[in-house]
Amino acid sequence: MSEAVLTVNAGSSSLKFGVYERGQPHAAITGQIEGLEPGGTPVLKLAGQAPEGLEAGAGQAGGHEGAFEMALRRLAALLGARARPVRLRAVAHRIVHGGERYTSAVRVDAEVMQALQALEPLAPLHQPHNLAGVRAFARAYPDLPQIACFDTAFHATLPEVERRFALPALPALAGVRRYGFHGLSYQYLTQVMGERSPRMAGGRALMAHLGNGASVCAVREGHSVATSMGFSALDGLMMGTRSGSLDAGVLLHLLRQGWTADQLEDLLYKRSGLKGVSGLSADMRTLRASQDERAQQAIALFTHRVLRESGAMVAVLGGLDVLVFTGGIGEHDGVLRQAVCQGLAHLGVVLDEAANARATGDDILPIHAPDSAAEVWVVPTDEGRVAAGQAWSLLEG
């Protein structure tokens, strides 16, 4: 019987998971369970298989917790029914925010949970649900180590000038600094490109994680030196429902009109971005298919913001050797990739249009022309593989 780590990314309405056996480069099982929100209808989606509806009404009967527990029972049954059974050694959880304290994977105990709960206001869309997943799996697998793997950890190498805000050293501002996110994804891209491209080892890489959450990261010699997200997951690029960078004066303006902190949080996290500008959807595919002028405005603004932040990253790097696209939009939207590469043409970036059209997120593919000054790649991200690797390292000391 082989040993494996179960990786988990718990959200408000879905649970993504993977089973990574020791020494194997790819997951033995990957999938997600959707419809876990209160009143939802849970559906299991395994990679390569038709969706499976789970117990009808489980979400309505038990709310979010009830649906979550039901999903875990189904997942346990799935693992037990495999022709090649595995023995789980740990559950590795993607945790968005580790703050200043946690810059590497850690086994979760009561003290760690308390510290991570204190960070919930900095990532309200993710952190509470990540931690709810830890609690649920701890109940379902009480004898297994629950290991937290942090999106902020990859950016622990950010230099002081990148971390600091131009604010005074007030007690109320303790811990207020730029952290950066999407670190598990960027670590995976760095590892993969280190294996694929000789230019990556000592080179200057711009990595673009573009999806419902979006950011760009400047990597030099395998280390994060700048990134668009900062103190919270609101900063930087425009996203699916998040505003991205915003003049703080806008918030002061709304506060003077009587807006509350809760109203501002709802506006910036849930009612802005592609959805807010278009008035239609946070899904880029829906906007691409729409003839509505607002949809085209949202796409144009998103593209501009990606290009603008990319230019800042390249300036910090002092040039560009490798450009990598990942995330739901980065992996599947060839039009967006083409627009960004055209905007970086002054750096000698040249796209192979045929290769770009073939890149649909199924494989790791180069999409640059032979005469391009910088390599351009599309890499489907695998945050679970990174989390599993960190868990194995922690288990083995």
Protein backbone atom coordinates (compact mmCIF):
# COMPACT_ATOMS: atom_id res chain seq x y z
CA MET A 1 0.00 0.00 0.00
CA SER A 2 1.43 3.37 -1.01
CA GLU A 3 1.47 6.45 1.19
CA ALA A 4 -0.08 9.71 0.09
CA VAL A 5 -0.89 13.27 1.12
CA LEU A 6 -4.36 14.66 0.56
CA THR A 7 -4.24 18.31 -0.54
CA VAL A 8 -7.20 20.59 0.05
CA ASN A 9 -8.25 24.05 -1.11
CA ALA A 10 -11.47 24.88 0.74
CA GLY A 11 -13.58 27.80 -0.46
CA SER A 12 -16.98 29.19 0.41
CA SER A 13 -18.87 26.90 -1.97
CA SER A 14 -16.33 24.40 -3.27
CA LEU A 15 -13.64 22.01 -2.15
CA LYS A 16 -10.74 21.24 -4.49
CA PHE A 17 -8.64 18.20 -3.61
CA GLY A 18 -5.83 16.00 -4.84
CA VAL A 19 -4.13 12.80 -3.71
CA TYR A 20 -0.35 12.84 -4.15
CA GLU A 21 1.50 9.58 -3.58
CA ARG A 22 5.01 9.66 -2.22
CA GLY A 23 7.60 10.04 -4.95
CA GLN A 24 5.07 10.53 -7.75
CA PRO A 25 5.22 13.77 -9.79
CA HIS A 26 1.50 13.90 -10.55
CA ALA A 27 -1.65 13.50 -8.51
CA ALA A 28 -3.28 10.07 -8.44
CA ILE A 29 -6.70 11.72 -8.05
CA THR A 30 -7.82 15.30 -8.54
CA GLY A 31 -11.27 16.79 -8.36
CA GLN A 32 -13.58 19.20 -6.66
CA ILE A 33 -16.90 19.21 -4.88
CA GLU A 34 -19.09 22.18 -5.76
CA GLY A 35 -22.40 23.40 -4.37
CA LEU A 36 -21.32 23.42 -0.71
CA GLU A 37 -22.92 26.79 0.04
CA PRO A 38 -26.06 26.81 2.24
CA GLY A 39 -28.95 25.70 0.06
CA GLY A 40 -26.58 24.37 -2.61
CA THR A 41 -26.65 20.97 -4.30
CA PRO A 42 -23.28 19.25 -3.84
CA VAL A 43 -21.74 17.80 -7.00
CA LEU A 44 -18.54 15.75 -7.20
CA LYS A 45 -16.36 16.37 -10.25
CA LEU A 46 -13.43 14.02 -10.68
CA ALA A 47 -10.90 14.74 -13.40
CA GLY A 48 -11.80 12.78 -16.51
CA GLN A 49 -15.20 11.63 -15.21
CA ALA A 50 -18.79 12.79 -15.48
CA PRO A 51 -20.09 14.92 -12.59
CA GLU A 52 -21.76 12.97 -9.79
CA GLY A 53 -24.65 14.46 -7.84
CA LEU A 54 -24.32 13.76 -4.14
CA GLU A 55 -27.04 13.34 -1.54
CA ALA A 56 -29.93 15.58 -2.49
CA GLY A 57 -30.76 18.08 0.16
CA ALA A 58 -27.59 17.66 2.19
CA GLY A 59 -26.75 21.31 1.75
CA GLN A 60 -30.26 22.43 2.74
CA ALA A 61 -30.44 20.19 5.79
CA GLY A 62 -27.16 21.02 7.41
CA GLY A 63 -26.12 24.34 5.90
CA HIS A 64 -22.49 24.80 4.95
CA GLU A 65 -21.15 22.56 7.72
CA GLY A 66 -23.59 19.75 6.89
CA ALA A 67 -22.72 19.82 3.21
CA PHE A 68 -19.03 19.88 4.03
CA GLU A 69 -19.27 16.84 6.31
CA MET A 70 -21.24 14.96 3.66
CA ALA A 71 -18.60 15.83 1.06
CA LEU A 72 -15.86 14.50 3.30
CA ARG A 73 -17.70 11.20 3.79
CA ARG A 74 -17.98 10.82 0.01
CA LEU A 75 -14.30 11.63 -0.42
CA ALA A 76 -13.31 9.04 2.20
CA ALA A 77 -15.46 6.43 0.44
CA LEU A 78 -13.83 7.32 -2.87
CA LEU A 79 -10.33 6.79 -1.48
CA GLY A 80 -11.35 3.49 0.13
CA ALA A 81 -12.81 2.14 -3.12
CA ARG A 82 -9.65 2.60 -5.20
CA ALA A 83 -8.20 -0.49 -6.86
CA ARG A 84 -4.84 0.67 -5.58
CA PRO A 85 -5.53 1.81 -2.00
CA VAL A 86 -3.40 4.45 -0.32
CA ARG A 87 -2.62 5.25 3.28
CA LEU A 88 -2.98 8.94 3.97
CA ARG A 89 -0.15 10.47 5.97
CA ALA A 90 -1.43 14.04 6.22
CA VAL A 91 -3.89 16.60 4.90
CA ALA A 92 -2.18 19.65 3.39
CA HIS A 93 -4.33 22.79 3.26
CA ARG A 94 -3.83 25.83 1.08
CA ILE A 95 -4.03 28.79 3.47
CA VAL A 96 -4.04 32.19 1.80
CA HIS A 97 -2.45 34.28 4.55
CA GLY A 98 0.37 33.32 6.90
CA GLY A 99 1.21 36.86 8.02
CA GLU A 100 4.73 37.71 9.14
CA ARG A 101 4.98 34.65 11.38
CA TYR A 102 4.51 31.74 8.98
CA THR A 103 6.90 31.67 6.04
CA SER A 104 6.93 27.89 5.57
CA ALA A 105 4.49 25.00 6.02
CA VAL A 106 3.49 24.22 9.61
CA ARG A 107 1.49 21.56 11.41
CA VAL A 108 -1.77 23.07 12.64
CA ASP A 109 -2.51 23.09 16.36
CA ALA A 110 -4.67 25.33 18.55
CA GLU A 111 -2.02 28.05 18.72
CA VAL A 112 -1.57 28.10 14.94
CA MET A 113 -5.34 28.22 14.37
CA GLN A 114 -5.68 31.18 16.70
CA ALA A 115 -2.92 33.06 14.89
CA LEU A 116 -4.42 32.32 11.47
CA GLN A 117 -7.90 33.36 12.57
CA ALA A 118 -6.49 36.74 13.54
CA LEU A 119 -5.54 37.21 9.86
CA GLU A 120 -9.08 36.67 8.55
CA PRO A 121 -9.78 40.41 8.08
CA LEU A 122 -6.84 40.56 5.63
CA ALA A 123 -8.30 37.87 3.35
CA PRO A 124 -12.04 37.73 4.09
CA LEU A 125 -12.94 35.90 0.87
CA HIS A 126 -10.54 33.03 1.56
CA GLN A 127 -9.07 32.70 5.04
CA PRO A 128 -12.30 31.90 6.96
CA HIS A 129 -13.18 29.15 4.48
CA ASN A 130 -9.61 27.79 4.42
CA LEU A 131 -9.73 27.45 8.20
CA ALA A 132 -13.22 25.96 8.15
CA GLY A 133 -11.74 23.28 5.89
CA VAL A 134 -8.97 22.59 8.41
CA ARG A 135 -11.51 22.15 11.20
CA ALA A 136 -13.72 19.87 9.09
CA PHE A 137 -10.83 17.62 8.03
CA ALA A 138 -9.50 17.50 11.59
CA ARG A 139 -12.87 16.10 12.66
CA ALA A 140 -13.01 13.67 9.74
CA TYR A 141 -9.37 12.53 10.13
CA PRO A 142 -8.49 13.17 13.79
CA ASP A 143 -5.36 11.02 13.66
CA LEU A 144 -3.82 12.74 10.63
CA PRO A 145 -1.57 15.81 10.80
CA GLN A 146 -3.30 18.88 9.35
CA ILE A 147 -0.62 20.93 7.61
CA ALA A 148 -1.00 24.57 6.56
CA CYS A 149 0.77 25.68 3.36
CA PHE A 150 0.77 29.43 2.79
CA ASP A 151 0.25 31.54 -0.31
CA THR A 152 2.24 34.35 1.29
CA ALA A 153 5.32 32.21 2.05
CA PHE A 154 6.87 32.36 -1.45
CA HIS A 155 7.10 36.15 -1.08
CA ALA A 156 9.15 36.03 2.12
CA THR A 157 12.12 36.98 -0.09
CA LEU A 158 10.66 40.37 -1.02
CA PRO A 159 13.20 43.13 -0.31
CA GLU A 160 12.46 45.80 2.28
CA VAL A 161 11.67 48.45 -0.32
CA GLU A 162 9.00 46.16 -1.79
CA ARG A 163 7.45 45.29 1.58
CA ARG A 164 7.14 48.79 3.03
CA PHE A 165 4.39 51.35 2.68
CA ALA A 166 5.15 55.07 3.04
CA LEU A 167 3.48 55.19 6.45
CA PRO A 168 4.80 56.15 9.89
CA ALA A 169 5.73 53.55 12.49
CA LEU A 170 2.54 53.73 14.55
CA PRO A 171 1.42 50.92 16.88
CA ALA A 172 -1.88 50.70 14.98
CA LEU A 173 0.06 49.95 11.81
CA ALA A 174 2.05 47.02 13.21
CA GLY A 175 2.14 44.25 10.60
CA VAL A 176 0.87 46.57 7.85
CA ARG A 177 3.15 45.77 4.92
CA ARG A 178 3.04 44.13 1.51
CA TYR A 179 2.84 40.32 1.73
CA GLY A 180 1.95 39.06 -1.75
CA PHE A 181 -0.27 36.10 -2.60
CA HIS A 182 -0.67 33.23 -5.11
CA GLY A 183 2.64 31.97 -3.71
CA LEU A 184 1.90 28.25 -4.10
CA SER A 185 1.16 28.83 -7.78
CA TYR A 186 4.29 30.93 -8.29
CA GLN A 187 6.43 28.36 -6.54
CA TYR A 188 5.09 25.67 -8.88
CA LEU A 189 5.77 27.82 -11.95
CA THR A 190 9.29 28.50 -10.71
CA GLN A 191 9.97 24.79 -10.21
CA VAL A 192 8.50 23.75 -13.56
CA MET A 193 10.25 26.46 -15.54
CA GLY A 194 13.52 25.66 -13.78
CA GLU A 195 13.21 22.18 -15.30
CA ARG A 196 12.07 23.37 -18.73
CA SER A 197 14.03 26.51 -19.47
CA PRO A 198 17.78 27.09 -19.01
CA ARG A 199 17.03 30.83 -19.01
CA MET A 200 15.07 30.50 -15.77
CA ALA A 201 17.98 29.61 -13.47
CA GLY A 202 19.70 32.99 -13.48
CA GLY A 203 17.10 34.89 -15.44
CA ARG A 204 14.38 37.47 -15.02
CA ALA A 205 10.89 36.00 -15.08
CA LEU A 206 7.49 37.68 -15.16
CA MET A 207 4.74 35.36 -13.97
CA ALA A 208 1.08 36.19 -14.48
CA HIS A 209 -1.53 34.29 -12.46
CA LEU A 210 -4.71 35.49 -14.13
CA GLY A 211 -8.08 34.22 -12.99
CA ASN A 212 -10.92 35.25 -10.70
CA GLY A 213 -8.06 36.30 -8.45
CA ALA A 214 -5.20 37.82 -10.40
CA SER A 215 -1.66 39.00 -9.80
CA VAL A 216 1.74 39.25 -11.44
CA CYS A 217 5.08 38.46 -9.85
CA ALA A 218 8.68 39.35 -10.69
CA VAL A 219 11.05 36.42 -10.06
CA ARG A 220 14.81 36.70 -10.21
CA GLU A 221 16.98 33.59 -9.79
CA GLY A 222 13.97 31.69 -8.49
CA HIS A 223 13.00 34.22 -5.81
CA SER A 224 10.11 36.67 -5.60
CA VAL A 225 11.39 40.26 -5.75
CA ALA A 226 8.12 42.11 -6.48
CA THR A 227 4.44 41.32 -6.84
CA SER A 228 1.24 43.22 -7.52
CA MET A 229 -0.77 42.02 -4.50
CA GLY A 230 0.15 43.61 -1.20
CA PHE A 231 -1.27 43.85 2.33
CA SER A 232 -4.45 42.11 1.22
CA ALA A 233 -5.68 40.18 -1.80
CA LEU A 234 -7.34 43.38 -3.07
CA ASP A 235 -4.22 45.09 -4.36
CA GLY A 236 -2.81 45.22 -7.86
CA LEU A 237 -4.70 43.87 -10.85
CA MET A 238 -8.40 44.20 -11.49
CA MET A 239 -9.98 40.78 -10.84
CA GLY A 240 -13.25 38.90 -11.22
CA THR A 241 -15.11 40.79 -8.49
CA ARG A 242 -12.26 42.66 -6.77
CA SER A 243 -11.25 46.21 -7.61
CA GLY A 244 -7.48 45.85 -7.54
CA SER A 245 -5.38 48.94 -6.77
CA LEU A 246 -7.47 51.92 -5.78
CA ASP A 247 -6.67 55.47 -4.73
CA ALA A 248 -7.20 55.55 -0.95
CA GLY A 249 -8.90 58.91 -1.47
CA VAL A 250 -11.87 57.04 -2.98
CA LEU A 251 -12.40 55.26 0.33
CA LEU A 252 -12.12 58.50 2.29
CA HIS A 253 -14.71 60.00 -0.07
CA LEU A 254 -17.14 57.14 0.60
CA LEU A 255 -16.51 57.21 4.35
CA ARG A 256 -17.45 60.89 4.42
CA GLN A 257 -20.70 59.93 2.70
CA GLY A 258 -21.48 57.53 5.55
CA TRP A 259 -20.35 54.20 4.11
CA THR A 260 -19.47 51.57 6.72
CA ALA A 261 -16.47 49.24 6.72
CA ASP A 262 -18.76 46.31 5.85
CA GLN A 263 -20.21 48.19 2.89
CA LEU A 264 -16.75 49.08 1.62
CA GLU A 265 -15.59 45.48 1.98
CA ASP A 266 -18.60 44.24 0.02
CA LEU A 267 -17.99 46.84 -2.71
CA LEU A 268 -14.29 46.14 -3.10
CA TYR A 269 -14.33 42.34 -2.80
CA LYS A 270 -17.66 41.32 -4.35
CA ARG A 271 -19.10 44.09 -6.54
CA SER A 272 -16.12 45.43 -8.47
CA GLY A 273 -13.66 44.07 -11.04
CA LEU A 274 -14.92 42.46 -14.23
CA LYS A 275 -18.36 41.99 -12.74
CA GLY A 276 -18.64 45.55 -11.49
CA VAL A 277 -17.43 47.23 -14.67
CA SER A 278 -19.41 45.01 -17.04
CA GLY A 279 -22.53 44.76 -14.91
CA LEU A 280 -22.83 41.26 -16.38
CA SER A 281 -20.38 38.67 -15.11
CA ALA A 282 -17.04 37.99 -13.44
CA ASP A 283 -16.35 35.23 -16.00
CA MET A 284 -14.09 36.32 -18.85
CA ARG A 285 -15.62 33.70 -21.15
CA THR A 286 -19.06 35.24 -20.71
CA LEU A 287 -17.69 38.70 -21.41
CA ARG A 288 -15.84 37.55 -24.53
CA ALA A 289 -19.09 36.13 -25.89
CA SER A 290 -21.07 39.30 -25.15
CA GLN A 291 -21.67 42.16 -27.56
CA ASP A 292 -22.49 44.52 -24.70
CA GLU A 293 -20.25 47.59 -24.73
CA ARG A 294 -19.75 47.33 -20.98
CA ALA A 295 -18.33 43.83 -21.40
CA GLN A 296 -15.80 45.15 -23.91
CA GLN A 297 -14.90 47.98 -21.53
CA ALA A 298 -14.28 45.48 -18.73
CA ILE A 299 -12.03 43.35 -20.95
CA ALA A 300 -10.10 46.42 -22.13
CA LEU A 301 -9.58 47.63 -18.57
CA PHE A 302 -8.45 44.19 -17.36
CA THR A 303 -5.99 43.90 -20.25
CA HIS A 304 -4.63 47.38 -19.62
CA ARG A 305 -4.12 46.71 -15.92
CA VAL A 306 -2.26 43.46 -16.65
CA LEU A 307 0.02 45.26 -19.08
CA ARG A 308 0.54 48.19 -16.71
CA GLU A 309 1.51 46.01 -13.74
CA SER A 310 3.65 43.81 -16.00
CA GLY A 311 5.62 46.88 -17.04
CA ALA A 312 6.28 47.68 -13.38
CA MET A 313 7.54 44.15 -12.74
CA VAL A 314 9.85 44.25 -15.76
CA ALA A 315 11.24 47.59 -14.58
CA VAL A 316 12.11 46.06 -11.20
CA LEU A 317 13.74 43.09 -12.93
CA GLY A 318 15.68 45.30 -15.33
CA GLY A 319 14.57 43.29 -18.35
CA LEU A 320 12.77 40.10 -19.26
CA ASP A 321 13.94 36.58 -20.06
CA VAL A 322 10.83 34.46 -19.39
CA LEU A 323 7.10 35.28 -19.34
CA VAL A 324 4.68 32.69 -17.93
CA PHE A 325 0.86 32.71 -18.04
CA THR A 326 -1.26 30.61 -15.69
CA GLY A 327 -4.67 30.66 -13.96
CA GLY A 328 -8.10 30.27 -15.54
CA ILE A 329 -7.71 33.29 -17.83
CA GLY A 330 -3.98 33.00 -18.35
CA GLU A 331 -4.21 29.35 -19.39
CA HIS A 332 -7.27 29.61 -21.66
CA ASP A 333 -7.56 33.13 -23.09
CA GLY A 334 -5.26 33.35 -26.08
CA VAL A 335 -6.59 36.78 -27.04
CA LEU A 336 -5.52 38.20 -23.70
CA ARG A 337 -2.07 36.60 -23.97
CA GLN A 338 -1.64 38.05 -27.46
CA ALA A 339 -2.59 41.54 -26.29
CA VAL A 340 -0.14 41.43 -23.39
CA CYS A 341 2.69 40.18 -25.60
CA GLN A 342 1.98 42.89 -28.16
CA GLY A 343 2.17 45.43 -25.36
CA LEU A 344 5.60 44.07 -24.42
CA ALA A 345 6.85 44.00 -28.02
CA HIS A 346 9.25 46.86 -27.27
CA LEU A 347 11.16 44.33 -25.14
CA GLY A 348 11.50 42.02 -28.13
CA VAL A 349 8.66 39.70 -27.11
CA VAL A 350 7.28 37.94 -30.20
CA LEU A 351 4.40 35.47 -30.01
CA ASP A 352 3.96 32.40 -32.19
CA GLU A 353 0.28 32.83 -33.06
CA ALA A 354 -0.27 29.20 -34.00
CA ALA A 355 1.33 27.96 -30.77
CA ASN A 356 -0.72 30.48 -28.80
CA ALA A 357 -3.91 29.15 -30.38
CA ARG A 358 -2.97 25.57 -29.41
CA ALA A 359 -2.36 26.47 -25.76
CA THR A 360 -5.62 25.75 -23.95
CA GLY A 361 -4.39 24.94 -20.46
CA ASP A 362 -4.02 21.18 -20.98
CA ASP A 363 -0.24 21.06 -21.30
CA ILE A 364 2.90 23.05 -20.53
CA LEU A 365 3.65 24.78 -23.82
CA PRO A 366 6.04 27.44 -25.16
CA ILE A 367 4.21 29.98 -27.31
CA HIS A 368 7.04 32.34 -28.35
CA ALA A 369 8.42 32.74 -31.84
CA PRO A 370 12.01 31.60 -32.58
CA ASP A 371 13.19 35.21 -32.81
CA SER A 372 11.58 36.33 -29.55
CA ALA A 373 13.96 38.00 -27.09
CA ALA A 374 12.06 36.41 -24.20
CA GLU A 375 10.51 32.99 -23.85
CA VAL A 376 6.72 32.89 -23.36
CA TRP A 377 5.02 29.88 -21.78
CA VAL A 378 1.57 28.71 -20.76
CA VAL A 379 1.75 26.52 -17.66
CA PRO A 380 -1.33 24.97 -16.00
CA THR A 381 -0.69 25.58 -12.33
CA ASP A 382 -0.66 22.81 -9.72
CA GLU A 383 -0.78 24.33 -6.25
CA GLY A 384 -1.67 20.93 -4.80
CA ARG A 385 1.64 19.45 -5.92
CA VAL A 386 3.53 22.21 -4.10
CA ALA A 387 1.43 21.79 -0.96
CA ALA A 388 1.99 18.03 -1.03
CA GLY A 389 5.73 18.52 -1.42
CA GLN A 390 5.82 20.90 1.52
CA ALA A 391 3.82 18.43 3.61
CA TRP A 392 6.21 15.57 2.81
CA SER A 393 9.18 17.76 3.72
CA LEU A 394 7.60 18.63 7.05
CA LEU A 395 6.67 15.01 7.81
CA GLU A 396 10.19 13.83 7.05
CA GLY A 397 11.86 16.51 9.11
